[in-house]
Coordinates of C-alpha atoms and ligand atoms in Angstrom, one line a residue:
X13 CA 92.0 -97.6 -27.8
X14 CA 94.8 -100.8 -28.0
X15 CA 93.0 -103.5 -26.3
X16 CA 95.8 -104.9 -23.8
X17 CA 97.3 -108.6 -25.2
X18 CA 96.4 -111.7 -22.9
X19 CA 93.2 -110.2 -21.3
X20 CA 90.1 -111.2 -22.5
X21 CA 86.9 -108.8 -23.2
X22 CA 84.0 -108.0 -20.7
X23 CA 80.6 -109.5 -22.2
X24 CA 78.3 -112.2 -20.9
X25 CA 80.5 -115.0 -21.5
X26 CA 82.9 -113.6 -18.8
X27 CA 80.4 -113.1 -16.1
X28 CA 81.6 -116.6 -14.6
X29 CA 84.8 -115.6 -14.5
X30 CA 84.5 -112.6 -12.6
X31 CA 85.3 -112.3 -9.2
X32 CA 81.6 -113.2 -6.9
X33 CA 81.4 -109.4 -5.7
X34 CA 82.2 -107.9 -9.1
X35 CA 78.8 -109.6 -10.5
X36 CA 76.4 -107.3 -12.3
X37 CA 73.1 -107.6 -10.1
X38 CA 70.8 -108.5 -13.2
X39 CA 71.7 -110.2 -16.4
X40 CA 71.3 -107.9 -19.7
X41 CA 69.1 -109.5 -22.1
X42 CA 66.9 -111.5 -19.1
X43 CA 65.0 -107.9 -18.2
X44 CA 62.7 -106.1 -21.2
X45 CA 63.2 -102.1 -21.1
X46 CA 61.0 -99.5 -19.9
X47 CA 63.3 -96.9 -19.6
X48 CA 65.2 -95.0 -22.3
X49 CA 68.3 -92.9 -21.6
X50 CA 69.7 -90.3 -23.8
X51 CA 73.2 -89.4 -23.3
X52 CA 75.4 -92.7 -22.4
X53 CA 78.3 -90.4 -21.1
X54 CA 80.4 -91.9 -17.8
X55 CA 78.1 -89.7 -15.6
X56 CA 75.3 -91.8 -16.2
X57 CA 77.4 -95.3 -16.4
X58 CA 78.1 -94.6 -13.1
X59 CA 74.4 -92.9 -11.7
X60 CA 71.3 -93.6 -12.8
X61 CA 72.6 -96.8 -14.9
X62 CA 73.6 -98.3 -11.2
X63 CA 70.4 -97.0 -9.1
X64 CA 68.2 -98.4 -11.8
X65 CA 70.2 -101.9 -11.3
X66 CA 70.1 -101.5 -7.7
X67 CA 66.2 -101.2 -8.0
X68 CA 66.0 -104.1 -10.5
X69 CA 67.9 -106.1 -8.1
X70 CA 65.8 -105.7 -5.7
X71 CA 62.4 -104.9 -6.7
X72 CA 62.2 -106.3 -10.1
X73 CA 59.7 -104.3 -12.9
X74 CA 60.4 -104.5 -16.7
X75 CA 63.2 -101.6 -16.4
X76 CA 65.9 -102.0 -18.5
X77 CA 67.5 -99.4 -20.1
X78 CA 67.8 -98.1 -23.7
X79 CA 71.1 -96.6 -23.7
X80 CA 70.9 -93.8 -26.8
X81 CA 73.8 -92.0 -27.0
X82 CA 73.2 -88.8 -29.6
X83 CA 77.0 -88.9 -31.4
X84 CA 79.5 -91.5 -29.6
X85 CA 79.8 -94.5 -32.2
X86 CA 82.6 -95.6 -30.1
X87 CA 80.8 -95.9 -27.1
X88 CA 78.0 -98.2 -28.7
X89 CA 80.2 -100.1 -30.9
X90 CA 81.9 -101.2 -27.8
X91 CA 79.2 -101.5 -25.4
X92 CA 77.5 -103.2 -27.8
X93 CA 80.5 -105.7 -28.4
X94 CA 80.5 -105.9 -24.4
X95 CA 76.9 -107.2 -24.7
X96 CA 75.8 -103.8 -23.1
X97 CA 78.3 -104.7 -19.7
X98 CA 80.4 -102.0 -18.2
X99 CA 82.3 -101.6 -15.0
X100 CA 81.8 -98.7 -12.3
X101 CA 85.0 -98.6 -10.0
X102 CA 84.3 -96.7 -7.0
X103 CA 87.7 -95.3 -5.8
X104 CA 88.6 -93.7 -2.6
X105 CA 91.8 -93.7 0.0
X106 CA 90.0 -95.7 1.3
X107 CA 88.3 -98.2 -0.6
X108 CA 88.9 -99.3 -4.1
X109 CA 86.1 -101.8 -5.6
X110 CA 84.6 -102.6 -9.0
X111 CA 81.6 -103.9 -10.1
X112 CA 80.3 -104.9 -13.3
X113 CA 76.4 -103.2 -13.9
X114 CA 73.6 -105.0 -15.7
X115 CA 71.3 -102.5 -16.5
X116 CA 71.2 -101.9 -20.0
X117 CA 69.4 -104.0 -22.0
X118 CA 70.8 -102.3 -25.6
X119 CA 72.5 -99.2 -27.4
X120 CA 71.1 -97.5 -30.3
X121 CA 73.1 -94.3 -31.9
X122 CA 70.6 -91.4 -32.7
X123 CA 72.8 -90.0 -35.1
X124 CA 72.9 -93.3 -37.1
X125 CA 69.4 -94.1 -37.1
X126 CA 67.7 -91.0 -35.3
X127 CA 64.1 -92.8 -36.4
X128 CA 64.7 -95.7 -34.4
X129 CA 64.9 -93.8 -31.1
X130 CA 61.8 -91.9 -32.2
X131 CA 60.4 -95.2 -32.3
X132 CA 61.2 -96.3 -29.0
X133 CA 59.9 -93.1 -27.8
X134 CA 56.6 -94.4 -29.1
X135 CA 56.6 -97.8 -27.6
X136 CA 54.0 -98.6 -24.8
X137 CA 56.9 -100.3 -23.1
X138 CA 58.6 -97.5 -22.8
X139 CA 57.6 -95.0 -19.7
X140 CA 60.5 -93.3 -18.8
X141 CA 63.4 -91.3 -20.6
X142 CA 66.0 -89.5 -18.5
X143 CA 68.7 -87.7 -19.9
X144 CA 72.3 -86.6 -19.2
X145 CA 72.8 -84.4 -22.2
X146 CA 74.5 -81.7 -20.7
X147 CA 73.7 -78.2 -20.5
X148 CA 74.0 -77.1 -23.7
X149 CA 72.2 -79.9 -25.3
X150 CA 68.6 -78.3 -24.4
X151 CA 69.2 -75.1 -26.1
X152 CA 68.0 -72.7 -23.6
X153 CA 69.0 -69.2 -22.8
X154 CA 71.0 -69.7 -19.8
X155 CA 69.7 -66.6 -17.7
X156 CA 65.8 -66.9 -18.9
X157 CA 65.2 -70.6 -20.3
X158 CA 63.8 -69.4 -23.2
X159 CA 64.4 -71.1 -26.6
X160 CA 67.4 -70.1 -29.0
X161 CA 67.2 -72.8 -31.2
X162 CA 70.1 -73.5 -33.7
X163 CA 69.4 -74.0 -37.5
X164 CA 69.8 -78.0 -36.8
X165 CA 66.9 -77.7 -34.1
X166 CA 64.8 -75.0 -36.1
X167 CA 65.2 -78.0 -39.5
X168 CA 63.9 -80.8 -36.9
X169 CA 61.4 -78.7 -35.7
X170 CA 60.0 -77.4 -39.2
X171 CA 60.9 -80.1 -41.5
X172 CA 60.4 -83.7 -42.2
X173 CA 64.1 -85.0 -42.2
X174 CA 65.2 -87.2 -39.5
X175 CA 65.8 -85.2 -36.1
X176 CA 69.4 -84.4 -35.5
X177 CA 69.0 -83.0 -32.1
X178 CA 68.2 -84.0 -28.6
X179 CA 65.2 -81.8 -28.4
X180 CA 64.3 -82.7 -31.9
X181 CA 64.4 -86.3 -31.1
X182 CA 62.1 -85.8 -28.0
X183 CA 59.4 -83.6 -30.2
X184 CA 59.3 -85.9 -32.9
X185 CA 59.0 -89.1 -29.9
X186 CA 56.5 -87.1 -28.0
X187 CA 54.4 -86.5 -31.5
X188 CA 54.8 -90.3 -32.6
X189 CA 53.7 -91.6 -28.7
X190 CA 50.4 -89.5 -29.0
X191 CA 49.8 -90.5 -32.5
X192 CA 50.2 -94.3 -31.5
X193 CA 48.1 -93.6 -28.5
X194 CA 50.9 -95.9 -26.5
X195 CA 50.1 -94.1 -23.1
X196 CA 51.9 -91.9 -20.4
X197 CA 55.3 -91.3 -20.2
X198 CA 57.9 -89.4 -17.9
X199 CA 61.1 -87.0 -19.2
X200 CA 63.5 -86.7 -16.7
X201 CA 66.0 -84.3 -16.9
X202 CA 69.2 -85.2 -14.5
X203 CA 71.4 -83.0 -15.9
X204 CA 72.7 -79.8 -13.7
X205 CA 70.3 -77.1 -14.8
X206 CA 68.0 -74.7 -12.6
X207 CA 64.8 -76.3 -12.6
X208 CA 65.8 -79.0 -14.6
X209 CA 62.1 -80.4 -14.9
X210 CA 60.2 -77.0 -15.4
X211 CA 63.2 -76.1 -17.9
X212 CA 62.7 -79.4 -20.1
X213 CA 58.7 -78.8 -19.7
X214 CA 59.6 -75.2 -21.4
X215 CA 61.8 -76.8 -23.6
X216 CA 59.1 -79.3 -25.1
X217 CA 55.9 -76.5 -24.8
X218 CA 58.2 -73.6 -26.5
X219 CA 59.5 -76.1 -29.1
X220 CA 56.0 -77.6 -30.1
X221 CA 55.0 -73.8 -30.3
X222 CA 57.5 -73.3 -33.0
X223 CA 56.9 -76.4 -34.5
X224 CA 53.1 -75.6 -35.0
X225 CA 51.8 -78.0 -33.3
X226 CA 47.9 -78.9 -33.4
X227 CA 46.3 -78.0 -30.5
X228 CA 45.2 -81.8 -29.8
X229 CA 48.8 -83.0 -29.8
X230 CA 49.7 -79.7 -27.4
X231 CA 47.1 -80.9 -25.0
X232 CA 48.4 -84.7 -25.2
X233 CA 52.0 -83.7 -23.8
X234 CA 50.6 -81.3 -21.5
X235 CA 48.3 -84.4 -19.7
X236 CA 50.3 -87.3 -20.7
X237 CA 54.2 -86.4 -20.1
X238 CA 55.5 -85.8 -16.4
X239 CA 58.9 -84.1 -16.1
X240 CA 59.6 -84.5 -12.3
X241 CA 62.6 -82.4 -11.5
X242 CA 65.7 -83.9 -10.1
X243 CA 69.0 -83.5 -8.5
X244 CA 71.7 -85.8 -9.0
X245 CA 75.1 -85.9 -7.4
X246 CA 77.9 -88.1 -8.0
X247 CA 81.6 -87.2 -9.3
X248 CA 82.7 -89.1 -12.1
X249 CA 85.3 -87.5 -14.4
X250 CA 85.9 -88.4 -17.9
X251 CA 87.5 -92.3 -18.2
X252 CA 91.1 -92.7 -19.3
X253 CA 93.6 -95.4 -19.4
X254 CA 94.0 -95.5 -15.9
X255 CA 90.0 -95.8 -15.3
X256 CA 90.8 -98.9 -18.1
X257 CA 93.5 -100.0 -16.1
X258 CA 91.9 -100.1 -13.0
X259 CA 89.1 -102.1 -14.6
X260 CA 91.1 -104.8 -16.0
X261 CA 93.7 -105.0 -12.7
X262 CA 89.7 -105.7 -10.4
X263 CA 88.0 -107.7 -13.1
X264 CA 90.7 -109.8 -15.4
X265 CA 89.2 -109.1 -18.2
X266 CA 89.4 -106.1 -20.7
X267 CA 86.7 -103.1 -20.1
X268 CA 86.6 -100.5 -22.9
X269 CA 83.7 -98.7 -21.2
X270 CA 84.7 -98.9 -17.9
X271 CA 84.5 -95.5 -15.5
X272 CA 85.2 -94.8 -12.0
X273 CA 83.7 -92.2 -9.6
X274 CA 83.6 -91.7 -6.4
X275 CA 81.4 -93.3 -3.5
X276 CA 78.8 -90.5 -2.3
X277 CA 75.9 -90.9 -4.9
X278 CA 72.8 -89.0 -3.8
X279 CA 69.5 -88.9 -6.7
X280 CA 66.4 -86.5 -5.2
X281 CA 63.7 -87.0 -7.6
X282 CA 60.2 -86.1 -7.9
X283 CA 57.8 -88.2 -8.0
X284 CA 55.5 -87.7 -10.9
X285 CA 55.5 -90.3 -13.1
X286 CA 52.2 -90.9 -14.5
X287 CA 53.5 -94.2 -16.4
X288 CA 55.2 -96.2 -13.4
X289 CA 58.8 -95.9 -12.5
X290 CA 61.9 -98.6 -11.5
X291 CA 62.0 -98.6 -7.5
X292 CA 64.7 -96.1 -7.2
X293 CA 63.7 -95.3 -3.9
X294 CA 64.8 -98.8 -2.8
X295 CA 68.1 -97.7 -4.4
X296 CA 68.4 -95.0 -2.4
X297 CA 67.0 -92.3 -3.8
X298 CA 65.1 -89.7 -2.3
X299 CA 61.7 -89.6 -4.1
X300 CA 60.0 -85.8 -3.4
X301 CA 57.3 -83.2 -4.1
X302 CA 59.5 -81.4 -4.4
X303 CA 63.2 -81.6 -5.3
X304 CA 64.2 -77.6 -5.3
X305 CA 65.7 -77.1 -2.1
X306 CA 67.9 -79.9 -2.9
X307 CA 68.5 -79.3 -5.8
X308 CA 69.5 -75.2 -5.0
X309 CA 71.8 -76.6 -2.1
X310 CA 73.7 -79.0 -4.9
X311 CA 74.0 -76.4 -7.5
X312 CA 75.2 -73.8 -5.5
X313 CA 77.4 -75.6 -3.0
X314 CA 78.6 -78.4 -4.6
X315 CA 78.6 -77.1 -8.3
X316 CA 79.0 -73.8 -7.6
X317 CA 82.5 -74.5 -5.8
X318 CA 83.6 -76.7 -8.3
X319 CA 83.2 -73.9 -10.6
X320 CA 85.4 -71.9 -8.2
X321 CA 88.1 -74.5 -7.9
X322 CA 88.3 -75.1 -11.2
X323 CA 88.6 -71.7 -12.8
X324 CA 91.2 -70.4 -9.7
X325 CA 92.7 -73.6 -10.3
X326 CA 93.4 -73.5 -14.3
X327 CA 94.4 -69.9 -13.9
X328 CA 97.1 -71.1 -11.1
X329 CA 98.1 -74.1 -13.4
X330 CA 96.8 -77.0 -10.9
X331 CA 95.4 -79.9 -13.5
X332 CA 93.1 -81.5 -11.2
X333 CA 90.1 -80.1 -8.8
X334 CA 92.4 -81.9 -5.7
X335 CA 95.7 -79.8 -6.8
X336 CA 93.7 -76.8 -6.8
X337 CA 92.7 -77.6 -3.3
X338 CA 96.0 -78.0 -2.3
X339 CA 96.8 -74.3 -3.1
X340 CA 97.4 -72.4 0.0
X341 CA 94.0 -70.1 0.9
X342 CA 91.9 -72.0 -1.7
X343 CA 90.0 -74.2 0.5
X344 CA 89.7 -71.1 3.7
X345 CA 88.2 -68.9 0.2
X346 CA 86.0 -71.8 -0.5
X347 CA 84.7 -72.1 3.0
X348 CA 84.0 -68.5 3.1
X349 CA 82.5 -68.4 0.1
X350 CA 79.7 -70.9 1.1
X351 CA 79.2 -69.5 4.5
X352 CA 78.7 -66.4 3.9
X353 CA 77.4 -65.8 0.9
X354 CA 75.8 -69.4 -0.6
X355 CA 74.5 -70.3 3.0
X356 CA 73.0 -66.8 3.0
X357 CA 71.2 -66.6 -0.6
X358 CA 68.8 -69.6 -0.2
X359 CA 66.7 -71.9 2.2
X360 CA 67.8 -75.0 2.4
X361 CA 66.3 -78.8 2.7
X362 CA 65.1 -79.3 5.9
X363 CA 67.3 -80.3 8.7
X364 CA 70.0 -79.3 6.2
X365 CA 73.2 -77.2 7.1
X366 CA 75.0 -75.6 4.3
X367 CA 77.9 -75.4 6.3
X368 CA 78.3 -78.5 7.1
X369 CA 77.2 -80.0 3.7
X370 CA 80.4 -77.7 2.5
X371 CA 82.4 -79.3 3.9
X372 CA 81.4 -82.7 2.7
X373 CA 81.8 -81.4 -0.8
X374 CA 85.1 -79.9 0.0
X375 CA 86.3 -83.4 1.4
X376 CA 84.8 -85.2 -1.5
X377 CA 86.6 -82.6 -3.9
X378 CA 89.8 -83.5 -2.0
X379 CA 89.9 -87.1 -3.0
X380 CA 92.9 -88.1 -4.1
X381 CA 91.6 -90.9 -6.2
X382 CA 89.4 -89.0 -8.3
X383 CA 91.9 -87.2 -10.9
X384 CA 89.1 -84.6 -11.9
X385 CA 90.4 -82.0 -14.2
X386 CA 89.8 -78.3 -13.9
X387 CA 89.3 -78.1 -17.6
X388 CA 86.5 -80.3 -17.7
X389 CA 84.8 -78.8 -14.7
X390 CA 86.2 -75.0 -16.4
X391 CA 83.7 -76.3 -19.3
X392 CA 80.8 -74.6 -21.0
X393 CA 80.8 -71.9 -18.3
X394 CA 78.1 -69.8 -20.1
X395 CA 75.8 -72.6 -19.7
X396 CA 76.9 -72.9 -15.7
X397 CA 77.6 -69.9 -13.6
X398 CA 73.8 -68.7 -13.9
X399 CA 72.6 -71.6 -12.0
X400 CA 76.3 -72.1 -9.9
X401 CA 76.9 -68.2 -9.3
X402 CA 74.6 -66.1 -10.8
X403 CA 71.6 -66.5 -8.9
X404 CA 73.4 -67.1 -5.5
X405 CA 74.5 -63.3 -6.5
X406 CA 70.8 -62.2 -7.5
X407 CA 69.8 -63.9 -4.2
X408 CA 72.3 -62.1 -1.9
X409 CA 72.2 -58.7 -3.3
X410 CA 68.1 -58.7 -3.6
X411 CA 68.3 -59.1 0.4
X412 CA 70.5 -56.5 0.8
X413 CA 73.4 -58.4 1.0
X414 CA 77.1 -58.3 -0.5
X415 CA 78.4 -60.9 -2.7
X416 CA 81.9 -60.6 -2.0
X417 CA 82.5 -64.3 -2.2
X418 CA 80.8 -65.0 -5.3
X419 CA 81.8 -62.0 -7.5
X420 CA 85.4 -63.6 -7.1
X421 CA 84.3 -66.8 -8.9
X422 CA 82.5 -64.5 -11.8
X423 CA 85.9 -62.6 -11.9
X424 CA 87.8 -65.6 -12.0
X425 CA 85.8 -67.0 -14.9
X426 CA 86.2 -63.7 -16.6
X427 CA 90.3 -64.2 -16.3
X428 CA 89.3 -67.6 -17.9
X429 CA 88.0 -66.8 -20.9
X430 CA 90.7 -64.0 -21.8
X431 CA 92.6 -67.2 -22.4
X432 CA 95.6 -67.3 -20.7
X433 CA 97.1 -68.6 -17.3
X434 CA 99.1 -66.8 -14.8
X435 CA 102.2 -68.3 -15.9
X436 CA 100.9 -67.3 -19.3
X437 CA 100.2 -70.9 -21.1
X438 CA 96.9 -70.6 -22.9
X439 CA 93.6 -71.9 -21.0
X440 CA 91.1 -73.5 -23.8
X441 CA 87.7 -71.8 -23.5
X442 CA 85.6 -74.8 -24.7
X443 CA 81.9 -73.4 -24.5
X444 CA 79.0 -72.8 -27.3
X445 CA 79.0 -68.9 -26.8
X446 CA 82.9 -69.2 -27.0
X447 CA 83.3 -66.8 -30.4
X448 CA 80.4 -64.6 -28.7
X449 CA 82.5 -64.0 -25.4
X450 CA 85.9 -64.1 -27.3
X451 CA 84.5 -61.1 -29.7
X452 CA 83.0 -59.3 -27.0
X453 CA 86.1 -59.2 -24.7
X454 CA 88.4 -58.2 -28.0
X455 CA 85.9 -55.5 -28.2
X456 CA 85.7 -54.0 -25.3
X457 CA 88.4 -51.2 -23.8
X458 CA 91.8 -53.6 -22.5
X459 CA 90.7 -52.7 -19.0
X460 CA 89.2 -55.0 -16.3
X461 CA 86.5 -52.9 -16.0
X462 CA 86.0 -52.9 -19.7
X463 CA 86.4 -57.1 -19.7
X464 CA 83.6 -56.9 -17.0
X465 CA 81.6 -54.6 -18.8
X466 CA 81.6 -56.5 -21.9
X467 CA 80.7 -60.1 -19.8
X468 CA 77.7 -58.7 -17.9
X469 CA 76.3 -57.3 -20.7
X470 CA 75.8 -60.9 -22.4
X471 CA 72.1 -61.0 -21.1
X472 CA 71.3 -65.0 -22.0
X473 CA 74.1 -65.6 -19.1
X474 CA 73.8 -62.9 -17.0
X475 CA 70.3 -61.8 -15.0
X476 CA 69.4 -58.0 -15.5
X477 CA 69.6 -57.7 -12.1
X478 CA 72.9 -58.4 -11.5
X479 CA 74.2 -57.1 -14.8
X480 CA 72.4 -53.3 -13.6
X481 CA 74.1 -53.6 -10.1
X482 CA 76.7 -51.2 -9.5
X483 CA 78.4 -52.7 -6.3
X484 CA 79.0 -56.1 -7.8
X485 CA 80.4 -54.2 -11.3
X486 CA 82.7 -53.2 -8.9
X487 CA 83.5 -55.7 -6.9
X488 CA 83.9 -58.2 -9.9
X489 CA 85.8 -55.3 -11.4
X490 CA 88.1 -54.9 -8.3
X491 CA 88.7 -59.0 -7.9
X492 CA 89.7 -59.1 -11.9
X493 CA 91.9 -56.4 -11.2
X494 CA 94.1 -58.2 -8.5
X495 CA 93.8 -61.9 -10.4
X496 CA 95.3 -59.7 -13.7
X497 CA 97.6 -57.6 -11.8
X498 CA 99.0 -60.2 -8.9
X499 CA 98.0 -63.7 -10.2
X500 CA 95.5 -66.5 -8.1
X501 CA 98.1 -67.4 -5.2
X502 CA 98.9 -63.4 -4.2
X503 CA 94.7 -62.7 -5.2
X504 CA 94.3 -65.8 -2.4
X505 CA 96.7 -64.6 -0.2
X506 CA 95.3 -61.0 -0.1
X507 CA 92.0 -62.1 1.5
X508 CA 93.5 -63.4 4.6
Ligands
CS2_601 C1 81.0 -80.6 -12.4 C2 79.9 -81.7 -12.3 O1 81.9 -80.8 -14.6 C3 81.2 -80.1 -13.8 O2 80.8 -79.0 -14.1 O3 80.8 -79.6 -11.5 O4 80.0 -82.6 -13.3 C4 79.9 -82.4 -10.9 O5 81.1 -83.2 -10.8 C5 78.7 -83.2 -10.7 O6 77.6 -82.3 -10.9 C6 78.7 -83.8 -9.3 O7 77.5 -84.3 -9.0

């Protein structure tokens, strides 16, 4: 990326010349690490990098972060040149404000020197890792969590060359912490799965399984390693110039790392942590027993209608989650499709209303400053609608219930993946069962019941349950129909 003539760069030298309010909250380089992060993407720039800070800032504790990102050179050649600074800009109609954010103390790059983060995973200093690896990073079976491991995660786990993969990486950190004796140690998983903290448990016990692990070691993770479950909410597309723009126009100086969001942040952890954590919970955080009622409400509400929006949204040709908004019936489908079906297939938090926590999410989607695509959101859908749709369908149907809503959103993936738009422009289907649902839908009869047929019989996404029930067959059968035959806006308008 051209680095713009006349401005300087962000690093610590510039911190004196940034405006007062733009200040990071902790100087890099002052504060020794505890914490490790894998995955250095702009969701957690602008999360846990900034609660961590927060808590720093006003709780001290030896909490910097190790920022490890598993492929982006980039990234850490620049954040590295930037002396580990970046900006978040939180943007709004609003409000519009940057700040810079201290809280990594340095940048490693697994897939340069993989040995190096299994070494830090071994340090006594270190008693935390959280991760924003995505999805598809933990190599689970969507539906049932259990392990499908690719060859590169089969080689880390049976060989003695370097690990190439995140769960590699952890294995071979977990194995070198025990051997070293360097004491407890927490994985937190923030990324969007079900579960996220039993799922990366399963992860670690299934993988040391096939690994071979002695006995001892097994019984070392299973007393030594927390994985408190978590939910994590903040929007925060993918940087571009603009975010870069923005950046420079608050700061006067150059940001290559820079990322916006929006302002609602919300972290619901739980709190086991056998080795200490950063004060989050002077950060704001919610710190819990229990963080699966939250964490159901976020996934199916907030997630779940992102999914929505962005797969009706592609389909109708809107770029961003706000355009698809904009289209006429979307948002009354999307209020419908939380009250009665994802307020109906779950309890909720205490004191929470789905309803009304709908319609926070569906004001927050409608910011205008937060240029969200729906192809990013459209992303890796095999690794999202169990969690997002799937088991608000299980849910609904096991009490007897329709799923009207819902199937819609399963339909309107379906649509997705054949590949094309309404107006007929192609629609990228960027997932890591992509060839799997590509060669099932060429395969199957050039029917919508046939496409439906084919998808629900991919059994690591879809629950038996649901792929066995004959009323949402046909009701996802019966939505496809109308989205093929009439397009999204006449599909929309034909609920009303
Ligand atoms: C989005 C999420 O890309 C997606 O699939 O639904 O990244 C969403 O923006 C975050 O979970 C919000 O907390």
């Amino acid at each position: 990326m051209a680095v713009t003539l006349g401005a300087s760069r962000l690093g610590l030298g510039a911190l004196r010349r940034l405006p007062a309010d733009a200040r990071p909250l902790v100087r890099p380089g002052t504060v020794p690490a505890g914490v490790v992060h894998l995955g250095l993407g702009a969701f957690h720039r602008a999360h846990q990098a900034v609660f961590t800070e927060q808590a720093m800032g006003l709780a001290g504790g030896d909490w910097g972060i190790i920022g490890v990102a598993p492929r982006n050179a980039e990234l850490v050649r620049i954040l590295a040149a930037q002396d580990n600074l970046f900006s978040v800009s939180t943007l709004s109609a609003a409000d519009r404000h940057t700040r810079v954010i201290g809280a990594l103390s340095g940048v490693r790059l697994a897939a340069a020197d993989p040995q190096a983060v299994v070494a830090l995973l071994a340090d006594p200093a270190i008693r935390v890792v959280t991760l924003t690896v995505t999805e598809k990073a933990y190599q689970l079976d969507p539906a049932a969590g259990t392990l499908r491991p690719d060859p590169a995660l089969v080689a880390d786990l049976t060989g003695d060359r370097p690990p190439t993969t995140v769960p590699g990486l952890l294995v071979r950190g977990l194995l070198a912490r025990a051997a070293a004796d360097a004491g407890p140690i927490a994985l937190v998983s923030c990324d969007n799965l079900p579960a996220n903290g039993r799922r990366l448990r399963g992860l670690i016990t299934q993988s040391l399984a096939y690994a071979g692990t002695p006995q001892p070691l097994v019984d070392w993770v299973a007393t030594q390693v927390g994985f408190p479950g978590t939910m994590v909410d903040r929007i925060v597309p993918a940087s571009t110039p603009d975010t870069l723009a923005a950046a420079r126009h608050a700061l006067g100086v150059e940001d290559l790392a820079a990322v916006a969001a929006e302002p609602y942040t919300q972290w619901v952890i739980e709190d086991d942590f056998p080795g200490g954590r950063p004060a989050w919970d002077r950060a704001g955080a919610v710190l819990c027993a229990d963080a699966g009622p939250w964490e159901r409400l976020k996934l199916r509400t907030l997630n779940g209608v992102h999914s929505a929006a962005a797969y009706l949204g592609a389909l109708a040709g809107c770029e961003t989650i706000a355009d698809a908004l904009a289209l006429p019936h979307l948002a009354t489908v999307l209020r419908r499709l939380i009250a009665e079906d994802v307020a109906n297939s779950f309890r909720p938090p205490e004191g929470v209303d789905v309803v009304d926590y709908g319609e926070q999410v569906l004001a927050r989607f409608a910011n205008p400053e937060i240029r969200h695509r729906t192809l990013q959101v459209a992303m890796d859908g095999s690794q999202k609608l169990p969690q997002r749709i799937l088991h608000t369908v299980a849910d609904l149907r096991a009490a007897g219930r329709p799923a009207h809503w819902a199937t819609l959103v399963l339909a309107a993936w379906i649509r997705f993946a054949q590949g094309t738009s309404d107006e007929g422009h192609p629609l990228p289907l960027d997932d890591p069962l992509a060839d799997r649902i590509r060669a099932a839908l060429a395969a199957a009869p050039q029917t919508p019941a046939g496409a439906v047929d084919a998808i629900l019989a991919l059994d690591d996404i879809v629950p038996p349950e649901v792929a066995a029930d004959t009323q949402v067959r046909a009701d996802v059968t019966a939505w496809l129909t109308d989205l093929q035959t009439h397009g999204v806006p006449a599909t929309l308008a034909g609920t009303t």
